[in-house]
XYZ file of C-alpha atoms in Angstrom:
122
model
C 0.113 0.024 -0.057
C 1.360 3.447 -0.868
C 1.723 6.142 1.564
C -0.155 9.358 1.396
C 1.683 12.543 0.891
C 0.567 13.911 4.197
C 2.153 11.076 6.212
C 5.475 10.742 4.376
C 8.290 13.118 3.500
C 8.967 13.168 -0.246
C 12.738 13.143 -1.067
C 14.000 15.584 -3.588
C 16.432 13.954 -5.977
C 16.541 16.066 -9.153
C 19.958 17.712 -9.344
C 18.373 20.605 -11.157
C 15.954 21.116 -8.366
C 18.527 20.712 -5.563
C 21.009 23.260 -7.476
C 18.108 25.658 -7.736
C 17.520 25.719 -3.832
C 21.228 26.548 -3.406
C 21.136 29.237 -6.243
C 18.103 31.178 -5.184
C 16.703 29.842 -1.926
C 16.443 31.630 1.311
C 18.935 30.244 4.122
C 18.790 30.438 7.849
C 21.269 28.746 10.176
C 21.172 27.971 14.032
C 24.225 26.286 15.498
C 25.164 23.369 13.211
C 21.991 23.135 11.102
C 20.792 25.256 8.197
C 17.870 25.283 6.103
C 17.340 26.638 2.598
C 13.850 27.001 1.214
C 12.226 27.853 -2.145
C 8.850 27.625 -3.392
C 8.132 24.641 -5.679
C 4.612 25.315 -7.004
C 3.591 21.839 -6.185
C 1.004 20.580 -3.552
C 3.743 18.944 -1.482
C 6.953 19.654 0.149
C 10.056 17.839 -1.045
C 13.037 17.399 1.164
C 16.868 16.875 0.736
C 19.041 16.193 3.733
C 22.563 16.881 3.412
C 25.302 16.197 6.044
C 28.379 18.249 5.166
C 31.672 16.685 4.051
C 33.601 15.197 7.063
C 30.333 14.518 9.189
C 31.282 11.177 10.037
C 30.952 7.531 8.745
C 27.962 6.420 6.944
C 26.201 5.023 9.767
C 26.311 8.377 11.460
C 25.300 10.358 8.220
C 22.370 7.713 7.735
C 21.329 8.207 11.541
C 21.080 11.910 11.318
C 19.080 11.827 7.996
C 16.531 9.235 9.533
C 16.147 11.617 12.525
C 15.625 14.744 10.371
C 13.162 12.827 8.189
C 11.082 11.632 11.202
C 11.019 15.313 12.605
C 9.798 16.589 9.154
C 7.299 13.688 8.921
C 5.788 14.378 12.462
C 5.464 18.152 11.542
C 4.522 17.802 7.834
C 0.791 18.413 8.715
C 1.537 21.595 10.199
C 3.675 22.946 7.404
C 2.438 25.100 4.485
C 2.691 23.092 1.294
C 4.701 23.937 -2.063
C 8.196 24.304 -0.749
C 11.462 22.486 -1.735
C 13.550 22.368 1.585
C 17.265 21.499 2.027
C 18.382 20.632 5.458
C 22.408 21.144 5.890
C 23.869 19.552 8.839
C 27.498 20.420 9.905
C 29.882 18.357 11.696
C 29.105 19.896 14.963
C 25.803 18.265 15.134
C 27.274 14.692 15.755
C 26.493 14.445 19.436
C 22.966 16.300 19.373
C 20.116 14.185 20.809
C 16.834 13.922 19.074
C 14.921 16.367 21.017
C 17.605 19.141 20.779
C 17.516 18.517 16.868
C 13.936 18.659 16.856
C 13.804 21.969 18.762
C 16.552 23.386 16.317
C 14.680 22.254 13.289
C 11.377 23.828 14.477
C 12.890 27.041 15.425
C 14.363 27.374 11.597
C 11.088 26.390 10.260
C 9.215 28.752 12.382
C 11.576 31.566 11.271
C 10.679 30.844 7.641
C 6.924 31.085 8.753
C 5.756 27.986 7.081
C 4.325 26.324 10.112
C 0.597 26.971 10.389
C -1.862 26.408 13.149
C -2.744 22.792 13.269
C -2.664 19.541 15.246
C 0.785 18.677 16.138
C 1.691 15.049 16.134
C 3.800 13.794 19.026
């Protein structure tokens, strides 16, 4: 059975779209996490998660990507639709626990004003 777009986070894989985010997207950083965002004129949000060079081994990179993807999945219902989002993770975030990571991502998303009033999944 296929997941609905409201429950899952759609990965952004097209190189042209990813380059477009970095060329003309708005950016905000907090500590070791940054978010770049741009309108995509679609009915869903697409996400790419990028641990920067030197982040750690493959296990650590995949772990942080799973955590970010889960945070975005939980908050997807409260986010405005129609954005391409790039989450950039610096090496300094290796020892951050899930709750700290969640708080940082939510602060960044609220700075972009894409979080709307809605039911928040826990």
